[in-house]
Amino acid sequence: MPANNPTGRPDQAAIDTPLRLHREAVPADWTDYNGHLNDGYYAVIFSHATDAFLEYAGIDAAYRARSRRTVFTGEMKIRYRHEVRAGDEVTIETRLTALDAKRFTLQHRMVHAATGTAVADSEVLNLSIDATGPKVAPFEAEIHDRLSEIRTAHEAAAEDEKG
């Protein structure tokens, strides 16, 4: 994980693009009758990657308890590209691609750890939730600032990649 600056927030210069916060091996009981990772378990792995991102961004158990705010998934899209089998390890590459006061979007890419082949992509819309409602509500300032720093770093990297 990248180093933090003295404010406790990720330092833009240290924010990896993409973030690689989650790696997971495929259990045999997650495969289907074709011997491939069952489609529903792609969503589970992407969900684990979103959880890792939330921790990285400071939306952790302590924040949820203190603020009574959480994050719900509003929408998830998955594009399957290549097969994954039992025992394969995958790494998730994550980019924060959109942000406003009440929501953010993550682009996840699942990569076969041994070959580097992209095996699936996911786009996840995440909503800031006031858990006392529950209802959609703006992020607290500290979380929005942290997400903004990550978004700015990822946006700059995307521009650099375009050339």
PDB file of C-alpha atoms in Angstrom, residues 97-150:
ATOM      1  CA  THR A  97     -13.113   7.012 -12.465  1.00  0.00           C
ATOM      2  CA  ALA A  98     -15.918   9.284 -11.247  1.00  0.00           C
ATOM      3  CA  LEU A  99     -16.796  11.127  -8.050  1.00  0.00           C
ATOM      4  CA  ASP A 100     -19.406  13.561  -6.820  1.00  0.00           C
ATOM      5  CA  ALA A 101     -20.784  14.490  -3.399  1.00  0.00           C
ATOM      6  CA  LYS A 102     -22.802  11.275  -2.958  1.00  0.00           C
ATOM      7  CA  ARG A 103     -21.272   8.600  -5.208  1.00  0.00           C
ATOM      8  CA  PHE A 104     -18.192   7.288  -6.907  1.00  0.00           C
ATOM      9  CA  THR A 105     -17.462   4.790  -9.642  1.00  0.00           C
ATOM     10  CA  LEU A 106     -14.722   2.186  -9.618  1.00  0.00           C
ATOM     11  CA  GLN A 107     -13.337   0.411 -12.663  1.00  0.00           C
ATOM     12  CA  HIS A 108     -11.909  -2.965 -11.696  1.00  0.00           C
ATOM     13  CA  ARG A 109      -9.860  -5.176 -13.988  1.00  0.00           C
ATOM     14  CA  MET A 110      -9.313  -8.802 -12.974  1.00  0.00           C
ATOM     15  CA  VAL A 111      -5.907 -10.007 -14.131  1.00  0.00           C
ATOM     16  CA  HIS A 112      -4.592 -13.566 -14.061  1.00  0.00           C
ATOM     17  CA  ALA A 113      -1.682 -13.234 -11.617  1.00  0.00           C
ATOM     18  CA  ALA A 114       0.616 -15.709 -13.396  1.00  0.00           C
ATOM     19  CA  THR A 115       0.065 -14.633 -17.007  1.00  0.00           C
ATOM     20  CA  GLY A 116      -0.952 -10.975 -16.709  1.00  0.00           C
ATOM     21  CA  THR A 117      -3.967 -11.652 -18.958  1.00  0.00           C
ATOM     22  CA  ALA A 118      -7.033  -9.501 -18.295  1.00  0.00           C
ATOM     23  CA  VAL A 119      -9.840 -11.969 -17.568  1.00  0.00           C
ATOM     24  CA  ALA A 120     -12.738  -9.663 -16.625  1.00  0.00           C
ATOM     25  CA  ASP A 121     -13.689  -6.034 -16.073  1.00  0.00           C
ATOM     26  CA  SER A 122     -16.241  -4.519 -13.731  1.00  0.00           C
ATOM     27  CA  GLU A 123     -17.708  -1.079 -13.235  1.00  0.00           C
ATOM     28  CA  VAL A 124     -19.188  -0.443  -9.793  1.00  0.00           C
ATOM     29  CA  LEU A 125     -21.296   2.554  -8.774  1.00  0.00           C
ATOM     30  CA  ASN A 126     -21.019   3.131  -5.010  1.00  0.00           C
ATOM     31  CA  LEU A 127     -23.411   5.318  -3.019  1.00  0.00           C
ATOM     32  CA  SER A 128     -22.744   7.179   0.243  1.00  0.00           C
ATOM     33  CA  ILE A 129     -25.424   6.121   2.708  1.00  0.00           C
ATOM     34  CA  ASP A 130     -26.596   7.654   5.972  1.00  0.00           C
ATOM     35  CA  ALA A 131     -27.229   4.379   7.807  1.00  0.00           C
ATOM     36  CA  THR A 132     -29.753   5.971  10.191  1.00  0.00           C
ATOM     37  CA  GLY A 133     -32.190   6.273   7.263  1.00  0.00           C
ATOM     38  CA  PRO A 134     -30.966   4.506   5.328  1.00  0.00           C
ATOM     39  CA  LYS A 135     -30.796   7.134   2.607  1.00  0.00           C
ATOM     40  CA  VAL A 136     -28.277   8.489   0.129  1.00  0.00           C
ATOM     41  CA  ALA A 137     -26.322  11.354   1.687  1.00  0.00           C
ATOM     42  CA  PRO A 138     -23.145  13.308   0.912  1.00  0.00           C
ATOM     43  CA  PHE A 139     -19.803  11.887   1.986  1.00  0.00           C
ATOM     44  CA  GLU A 140     -18.291  13.490   5.054  1.00  0.00           C
ATOM     45  CA  ALA A 141     -15.674  16.086   4.067  1.00  0.00           C
ATOM     46  CA  GLU A 142     -12.662  13.997   5.139  1.00  0.00           C
ATOM     47  CA  ILE A 143     -13.802  11.048   3.011  1.00  0.00           C
ATOM     48  CA  HIS A 144     -14.719  13.211   0.031  1.00  0.00           C
ATOM     49  CA  ASP A 145     -11.295  14.894   0.230  1.00  0.00           C
ATOM     50  CA  ARG A 146      -9.539  11.517   0.325  1.00  0.00           C
ATOM     51  CA  LEU A 147     -11.586  10.220  -2.613  1.00  0.00           C
ATOM     52  CA  SER A 148     -10.848  13.456  -4.508  1.00  0.00           C
ATOM     53  CA  GLU A 149      -7.100  12.945  -4.049  1.00  0.00           C
ATOM     54  CA  ILE A 150      -7.343   9.403  -5.371  1.00  0.00           C
TER      55      ILE A 150
END
